[in-house]
Amino acid sequence: MTDRTVLITGATAGIGEAAARAFAQAGWRVIGTGRRADRLEALAAEIGAQMHGLAFDMRDEAAIDEALASLPPEFQAVDLLINNAGLALGTAPAQRADLAQWRQMIDTNINGLIAMTHKLLPRLVERKGAIINLSSVAATYPYPGGNVYGGTKAFVQQFSLGLRSDLHGTGVRVTSIEPGMVETEFTLVRTGSQAASDTLYGGADPMTGEDIAQTLLWVATLPPHLNINRLELMPVSQSFAGFQVARE
Ligand SMILES: NC(=O)c1ccc[n+]([C@@H]2O[C@H](COP(=O)([O-])OP(=O)(O)OC[C@H]3O[C@@H](n4cnc5c(N)ncnc54)[C@H](OP(=O)(O)O)[C@@H]3O)[C@@H](O)[C@H]2O)c1
């Protein structure tokens, strides 16, 4: 058992859920968040007293404040914030996209993430802690239908680097993790279709939530003088598609 505490947003599914298990297994106290309280309860029941669940919507700043204020004393000293909660919605080209979906991605992936970061920074500075942000390969490589999702992840990547500059001299570490295809509920959420999700991942041997969870744990447990700035990872089956040319 370490004496360290990690707060993982989006611990009700996919990467965040796998990370909650991996950090608990490594002896960390885990605060897991998400909107689905039933899933947090089930995970806390599985992990035990080492985990505390906080059910709230990342888009609701008052709910974030209320949730953080409700933390039991032994969970209040956060050493590591993993900003993982996020989503993509829709695959349509920008000219046919749904503006409400664009806003939901920005409110979750950017506004929720900066609010959580802002609220926890004083504790993280005090404890010489760390922040790991889930960006994506979509931050660097555009693809059709990626429009606002890619924009939010480019924000996360650049915000991570900017935080490093601001936190210079504090000892706080900041990392942007930029995965390619990971099989989670991501595609089900994006498309609303289990069949579309099965087709995308089928036969592709994608990365798993556990793969990314182990990467997060590795980054978090490196010697304190070492900072991974950005880390891009993909399944072997995924690579680059090149440029497209429209002809008359
Ligand atoms: N899967 C990939 O291929 C991939 C690749 C690169 C980056 N990523 C990034 O990795 C992160 C985790 O995604 P995942 O693949 O694990 O997807 P996932 O299985 O769909 O999990 C997403 C998590 O985010 C939470 N979340 C979404 N909206 C929220 C809101 N408004 N308030 C609170 N929590 C919210 C969900 O919890 P509730 O629904 O319970 O609220 C869930 O726990 C995301 O930031 C995603 O962009 C994923």
Short mmCIF file of N, CA, C and O in Angstrom, two decimals, residues 79-167:
data_model
loop_
_atom_site.label_atom_id
_atom_site.label_comp_id
_atom_site.label_asym_id
_atom_site.label_seq_id
_atom_site.Cartn_x
_atom_site.Cartn_y
_atom_site.Cartn_z
N ASP A 79 -2.70 13.25 -5.03
CA ASP A 79 -1.33 13.32 -5.56
C ASP A 79 -1.31 13.29 -7.08
O ASP A 79 -0.34 13.71 -7.69
N LEU A 80 -2.35 12.70 -7.65
CA LEU A 80 -2.37 12.53 -9.11
C LEU A 80 -3.78 12.73 -9.62
O LEU A 80 -4.73 12.12 -9.10
N LEU A 81 -3.91 13.60 -10.62
CA LEU A 81 -5.20 13.79 -11.30
C LEU A 81 -5.09 13.18 -12.69
O LEU A 81 -4.21 13.58 -13.47
N ILE A 82 -5.94 12.22 -12.98
CA ILE A 82 -6.00 11.68 -14.35
C ILE A 82 -7.28 12.20 -15.00
O ILE A 82 -8.39 11.77 -14.66
N ASN A 83 -7.12 13.17 -15.88
CA ASN A 83 -8.24 13.76 -16.59
C ASN A 83 -8.58 12.87 -17.79
O ASN A 83 -8.05 13.06 -18.89
N ASN A 84 -9.45 11.91 -17.54
CA ASN A 84 -9.76 10.88 -18.54
C ASN A 84 -11.17 11.00 -19.11
O ASN A 84 -11.39 10.65 -20.25
N ALA A 85 -12.12 11.51 -18.32
CA ALA A 85 -13.51 11.57 -18.78
C ALA A 85 -13.57 12.34 -20.10
O ALA A 85 -12.98 13.41 -20.22
N GLY A 86 -14.28 11.79 -21.05
CA GLY A 86 -14.38 12.48 -22.33
C GLY A 86 -15.12 11.62 -23.32
O GLY A 86 -15.41 10.45 -23.06
N LEU A 87 -15.44 12.22 -24.45
CA LEU A 87 -16.21 11.49 -25.45
C LEU A 87 -16.10 12.14 -26.81
O LEU A 87 -15.77 13.31 -26.93
N ALA A 88 -16.36 11.30 -27.82
CA ALA A 88 -16.60 11.79 -29.18
C ALA A 88 -18.07 11.54 -29.47
O ALA A 88 -18.63 10.54 -29.02
N LEU A 89 -18.70 12.45 -30.21
CA LEU A 89 -20.10 12.26 -30.60
C LEU A 89 -20.22 12.52 -32.10
O LEU A 89 -19.86 13.60 -32.56
N GLY A 90 -20.67 11.53 -32.83
CA GLY A 90 -20.92 11.71 -34.25
C GLY A 90 -19.68 11.49 -35.11
O GLY A 90 -18.55 11.65 -34.65
N THR A 91 -19.95 11.11 -36.36
CA THR A 91 -18.86 10.90 -37.32
C THR A 91 -19.14 11.66 -38.61
O THR A 91 -18.45 11.49 -39.61
N ALA A 92 -20.16 12.52 -38.59
CA ALA A 92 -20.55 13.24 -39.81
C ALA A 92 -19.53 14.34 -40.12
O ALA A 92 -18.88 14.85 -39.22
N PRO A 93 -19.39 14.69 -41.40
CA PRO A 93 -18.55 15.83 -41.74
C PRO A 93 -19.12 17.11 -41.12
O PRO A 93 -20.32 17.19 -40.84
N ALA A 94 -18.24 18.10 -40.91
CA ALA A 94 -18.64 19.33 -40.22
C ALA A 94 -19.91 19.94 -40.80
O ALA A 94 -20.77 20.43 -40.07
N GLN A 95 -20.02 19.91 -42.11
CA GLN A 95 -21.17 20.57 -42.76
C GLN A 95 -22.49 19.87 -42.47
O GLN A 95 -23.55 20.42 -42.76
N ARG A 96 -22.42 18.64 -41.91
CA ARG A 96 -23.67 17.96 -41.55
C ARG A 96 -23.72 17.60 -40.06
O ARG A 96 -24.56 16.84 -39.63
N ALA A 97 -22.79 18.13 -39.31
CA ALA A 97 -22.69 17.75 -37.88
C ALA A 97 -23.78 18.44 -37.05
O ALA A 97 -24.39 19.42 -37.47
N ASP A 98 -23.96 17.91 -35.86
CA ASP A 98 -24.96 18.42 -34.92
C ASP A 98 -24.27 19.38 -33.94
O ASP A 98 -23.35 18.98 -33.21
N LEU A 99 -24.72 20.62 -33.92
CA LEU A 99 -24.07 21.64 -33.08
C LEU A 99 -24.15 21.29 -31.60
O LEU A 99 -23.21 21.53 -30.84
N ALA A 100 -25.26 20.67 -31.19
CA ALA A 100 -25.40 20.29 -29.77
C ALA A 100 -24.34 19.25 -29.39
O ALA A 100 -23.79 19.28 -28.29
N GLN A 101 -24.03 18.35 -30.32
CA GLN A 101 -22.99 17.35 -30.05
C GLN A 101 -21.62 18.03 -29.96
O GLN A 101 -20.80 17.66 -29.11
N TRP A 102 -21.38 18.99 -30.83
CA TRP A 102 -20.11 19.74 -30.75
C TRP A 102 -19.96 20.39 -29.37
O TRP A 102 -18.92 20.33 -28.74
N ARG A 103 -21.08 21.01 -28.92
CA ARG A 103 -21.03 21.72 -27.63
C ARG A 103 -20.81 20.73 -26.49
O ARG A 103 -20.07 21.02 -25.54
N GLN A 104 -21.43 19.56 -26.58
CA GLN A 104 -21.27 18.57 -25.49
C GLN A 104 -19.80 18.11 -25.41
O GLN A 104 -19.26 17.93 -24.31
N MET A 105 -19.16 17.93 -26.56
CA MET A 105 -17.74 17.52 -26.54
C MET A 105 -16.87 18.62 -25.92
O MET A 105 -15.99 18.34 -25.11
N ILE A 106 -17.14 19.86 -26.30
CA ILE A 106 -16.35 20.98 -25.76
C ILE A 106 -16.60 21.12 -24.25
O ILE A 106 -15.67 21.30 -23.46
N ASP A 107 -17.87 20.99 -23.85
CA ASP A 107 -18.20 21.16 -22.43
C ASP A 107 -17.58 20.05 -21.57
O ASP A 107 -17.21 20.29 -20.42
N THR A 108 -17.47 18.85 -22.12
CA THR A 108 -16.93 17.73 -21.35
C THR A 108 -15.40 17.70 -21.46
O THR A 108 -14.68 17.76 -20.46
N ASN A 109 -14.92 17.61 -22.71
CA ASN A 109 -13.48 17.35 -22.94
C ASN A 109 -12.61 18.56 -22.61
O ASN A 109 -11.42 18.40 -22.28
N ILE A 110 -13.17 19.77 -22.74
CA ILE A 110 -12.38 20.98 -22.45
C ILE A 110 -12.85 21.65 -21.16
O ILE A 110 -12.09 21.76 -20.20
N ASN A 111 -14.12 22.07 -21.12
CA ASN A 111 -14.55 22.86 -19.95
C ASN A 111 -14.54 22.05 -18.66
O ASN A 111 -14.14 22.56 -17.61
N GLY A 112 -14.96 20.79 -18.73
CA GLY A 112 -14.92 19.94 -17.53
C GLY A 112 -13.49 19.69 -17.10
O GLY A 112 -13.16 19.76 -15.90
N LEU A 113 -12.65 19.44 -18.07
CA LEU A 113 -11.23 19.14 -17.77
C LEU A 113 -10.51 20.34 -17.15
O LEU A 113 -9.78 20.19 -16.16
N ILE A 114 -10.75 21.53 -17.69
CA ILE A 114 -10.05 22.69 -17.11
C ILE A 114 -10.59 23.02 -15.72
O ILE A 114 -9.84 23.44 -14.83
N ALA A 115 -11.90 22.80 -15.51
CA ALA A 115 -12.48 23.08 -14.19
C ALA A 115 -11.86 22.16 -13.15
O ALA A 115 -11.42 22.61 -12.08
N MET A 116 -11.82 20.88 -13.46
CA MET A 116 -11.26 19.91 -12.51
C MET A 116 -9.79 20.23 -12.23
O MET A 116 -9.33 20.20 -11.08
N THR A 117 -9.06 20.56 -13.28
CA THR A 117 -7.63 20.88 -13.13
C THR A 117 -7.46 22.11 -12.24
O THR A 117 -6.64 22.12 -11.31
N HIS A 118 -8.23 23.14 -12.52
CA HIS A 118 -8.13 24.39 -11.76
C HIS A 118 -8.41 24.17 -10.28
O HIS A 118 -7.72 24.68 -9.41
N LYS A 119 -9.41 23.35 -10.01
CA LYS A 119 -9.81 23.12 -8.61
C LYS A 119 -8.79 22.28 -7.85
O LYS A 119 -8.64 22.43 -6.63
N LEU A 120 -8.09 21.39 -8.55
CA LEU A 120 -7.15 20.50 -7.84
C LEU A 120 -5.71 21.01 -7.85
O LEU A 120 -4.87 20.50 -7.10
N LEU A 121 -5.43 22.02 -8.69
CA LEU A 121 -4.03 22.47 -8.79
C LEU A 121 -3.39 22.89 -7.46
O LEU A 121 -2.24 22.51 -7.19
N PRO A 122 -4.11 23.63 -6.60
CA PRO A 122 -3.46 24.01 -5.33
C PRO A 122 -2.98 22.80 -4.53
O PRO A 122 -1.87 22.77 -4.01
N ARG A 123 -3.83 21.73 -4.45
CA ARG A 123 -3.43 20.52 -3.72
C ARG A 123 -2.26 19.83 -4.42
O ARG A 123 -1.36 19.28 -3.78
N LEU A 124 -2.29 19.84 -5.74
CA LEU A 124 -1.23 19.14 -6.49
C LEU A 124 0.10 19.86 -6.32
O LEU A 124 1.15 19.23 -6.20
N VAL A 125 0.06 21.19 -6.31
CA VAL A 125 1.30 21.95 -6.12
C VAL A 125 1.83 21.70 -4.71
O VAL A 125 3.02 21.43 -4.52
N GLU A 126 0.92 21.73 -3.74
CA GLU A 126 1.32 21.51 -2.34
C GLU A 126 2.01 20.15 -2.18
O GLU A 126 2.97 20.01 -1.44
N ARG A 127 1.53 19.14 -2.90
CA ARG A 127 2.05 17.78 -2.73
C ARG A 127 3.06 17.37 -3.80
O ARG A 127 3.43 16.22 -3.89
N LYS A 128 3.48 18.36 -4.65
CA LYS A 128 4.37 18.03 -5.77
C LYS A 128 3.81 16.83 -6.54
O LYS A 128 4.49 15.83 -6.79
N GLY A 129 2.56 16.95 -6.90
CA GLY A 129 1.85 15.84 -7.53
C GLY A 129 2.02 15.80 -9.04
O GLY A 129 3.02 16.27 -9.59
N ALA A 130 1.02 15.24 -9.71
CA ALA A 130 1.11 15.07 -11.16
C ALA A 130 -0.28 15.11 -11.80
O ALA A 130 -1.28 14.82 -11.14
N ILE A 131 -0.28 15.48 -13.07
CA ILE A 131 -1.51 15.49 -13.86
C ILE A 131 -1.24 14.68 -15.13
O ILE A 131 -0.22 14.88 -15.79
N ILE A 132 -2.14 13.74 -15.43
CA ILE A 132 -2.05 13.03 -16.70
C ILE A 132 -3.35 13.27 -17.45
O ILE A 132 -4.44 12.99 -16.93
N ASN A 133 -3.23 13.85 -18.63
CA ASN A 133 -4.42 14.18 -19.42
C ASN A 133 -4.57 13.21 -20.58
O ASN A 133 -3.58 12.91 -21.27
N LEU A 134 -5.81 12.75 -20.81
CA LEU A 134 -6.07 11.88 -21.96
C LEU A 134 -6.39 12.74 -23.17
O LEU A 134 -7.50 13.28 -23.31
N SER A 135 -5.38 12.89 -24.03
CA SER A 135 -5.60 13.49 -25.34
C SER A 135 -5.84 12.34 -26.30
O SER A 135 -6.47 11.33 -25.93
N SER A 136 -5.35 12.42 -27.51
CA SER A 136 -5.62 11.37 -28.51
C SER A 136 -4.72 11.60 -29.71
O SER A 136 -4.24 12.73 -29.94
N VAL A 137 -4.55 10.56 -30.53
CA VAL A 137 -3.88 10.78 -31.82
C VAL A 137 -4.69 11.78 -32.66
O VAL A 137 -4.13 12.43 -33.54
N ALA A 138 -5.99 11.91 -32.36
CA ALA A 138 -6.84 12.85 -33.10
C ALA A 138 -6.40 14.30 -32.88
O ALA A 138 -6.80 15.19 -33.64
N ALA A 139 -5.57 14.54 -31.86
CA ALA A 139 -5.04 15.89 -31.62
C ALA A 139 -4.04 16.28 -32.72
O ALA A 139 -3.90 17.45 -33.05
N THR A 140 -3.35 15.29 -33.25
CA THR A 140 -2.25 15.54 -34.17
C THR A 140 -2.60 15.21 -35.62
O THR A 140 -2.15 15.89 -36.53
N TYR A 141 -3.40 14.14 -35.80
CA TYR A 141 -3.70 13.66 -37.16
C TYR A 141 -5.19 13.84 -37.43
O TYR A 141 -6.02 13.12 -36.87
N PRO A 142 -5.55 14.78 -38.30
CA PRO A 142 -6.98 14.95 -38.61
C PRO A 142 -7.52 13.77 -39.42
O PRO A 142 -6.77 13.13 -40.15
N TYR A 143 -8.81 13.48 -39.28
CA TYR A 143 -9.46 12.46 -40.11
C TYR A 143 -10.89 12.92 -40.37
O TYR A 143 -11.43 13.70 -39.57
N PRO A 144 -11.50 12.46 -41.46
CA PRO A 144 -12.86 12.91 -41.77
C PRO A 144 -13.82 12.57 -40.63
O PRO A 144 -13.82 11.45 -40.12
N GLY A 145 -14.59 13.56 -40.21
CA GLY A 145 -15.55 13.36 -39.14
C GLY A 145 -14.96 13.59 -37.75
O GLY A 145 -15.65 13.51 -36.75
N GLY A 146 -13.67 13.90 -37.71
CA GLY A 146 -13.00 14.11 -36.41
C GLY A 146 -13.17 15.54 -35.90
O GLY A 146 -13.03 15.79 -34.69
N ASN A 147 -13.45 16.44 -36.81
CA ASN A 147 -13.62 17.89 -36.56
C ASN A 147 -13.50 18.38 -35.10
O ASN A 147 -12.39 18.62 -34.61
N VAL A 148 -14.60 18.52 -34.39
CA VAL A 148 -14.53 19.12 -33.04
C VAL A 148 -13.88 18.18 -32.03
O VAL A 148 -13.15 18.63 -31.13
N TYR A 149 -14.09 16.87 -32.18
CA TYR A 149 -13.42 15.94 -31.26
C TYR A 149 -11.90 16.14 -31.33
O TYR A 149 -11.24 16.31 -30.30
N GLY A 150 -11.36 16.15 -32.55
CA GLY A 150 -9.91 16.37 -32.72
C GLY A 150 -9.49 17.72 -32.14
O GLY A 150 -8.44 17.85 -31.52
N GLY A 151 -10.35 18.73 -32.33
CA GLY A 151 -10.06 20.06 -31.78
C GLY A 151 -9.97 20.04 -30.27
O GLY A 151 -9.08 20.65 -29.67
N THR A 152 -10.87 19.30 -29.63
CA THR A 152 -10.83 19.25 -28.15
C THR A 152 -9.56 18.55 -27.68
O THR A 152 -8.97 18.92 -26.67
N LYS A 153 -9.14 17.52 -28.43
CA LYS A 153 -7.96 16.76 -27.99
C LYS A 153 -6.67 17.53 -28.28
O LYS A 153 -5.68 17.38 -27.56
N ALA A 154 -6.70 18.38 -29.33
CA ALA A 154 -5.55 19.27 -29.58
C ALA A 154 -5.44 20.28 -28.44
O ALA A 154 -4.35 20.62 -27.99
N PHE A 155 -6.59 20.74 -27.96
CA PHE A 155 -6.59 21.63 -26.79
C PHE A 155 -5.92 20.92 -25.61
O PHE A 155 -5.07 21.49 -24.91
N VAL A 156 -6.33 19.69 -25.37
CA VAL A 156 -5.81 18.95 -24.20
C VAL A 156 -4.29 18.77 -24.32
O VAL A 156 -3.55 18.95 -23.35
N GLN A 157 -3.84 18.44 -25.52
CA GLN A 157 -2.40 18.27 -25.74
C GLN A 157 -1.65 19.59 -25.45
O GLN A 157 -0.67 19.61 -24.70
N GLN A 158 -2.13 20.68 -26.02
CA GLN A 158 -1.42 21.96 -25.87
C GLN A 158 -1.57 22.52 -24.45
O GLN A 158 -0.63 23.11 -23.91
N PHE A 159 -2.74 22.30 -23.84
CA PHE A 159 -2.95 22.73 -22.46
C PHE A 159 -1.96 22.00 -21.53
O PHE A 159 -1.41 22.60 -20.61
N SER A 160 -1.72 20.73 -21.82
CA SER A 160 -0.79 19.95 -21.00
C SER A 160 0.61 20.57 -21.07
O SER A 160 1.29 20.72 -20.05
N LEU A 161 1.03 20.92 -22.29
CA LEU A 161 2.37 21.51 -22.45
C LEU A 161 2.42 22.89 -21.78
O LEU A 161 3.41 23.25 -21.14
N GLY A 162 1.33 23.64 -21.90
CA GLY A 162 1.27 24.95 -21.25
C GLY A 162 1.32 24.84 -19.74
O GLY A 162 1.98 25.64 -19.06
N LEU A 163 0.64 23.83 -19.20
CA LEU A 163 0.68 23.61 -17.75
C LEU A 163 2.10 23.36 -17.29
O LEU A 163 2.53 23.84 -16.24
N ARG A 164 2.84 22.58 -18.10
CA ARG A 164 4.23 22.29 -17.74
C ARG A 164 5.01 23.60 -17.59
O ARG A 164 5.80 23.78 -16.66
N SER A 165 4.80 24.53 -18.52
CA SER A 165 5.50 25.82 -18.45
C SER A 165 5.13 26.57 -17.18
O SER A 165 5.99 27.08 -16.47
N ASP A 166 3.82 26.62 -16.92
CA ASP A 166 3.37 27.38 -15.75
C ASP A 166 3.84 26.73 -14.44
O ASP A 166 4.10 27.43 -13.47
N LEU A 167 3.91 25.42 -14.45
CA LEU A 167 4.26 24.70 -13.21
C LEU A 167 5.76 24.55 -13.03
O LEU A 167 6.21 23.87 -12.09
#
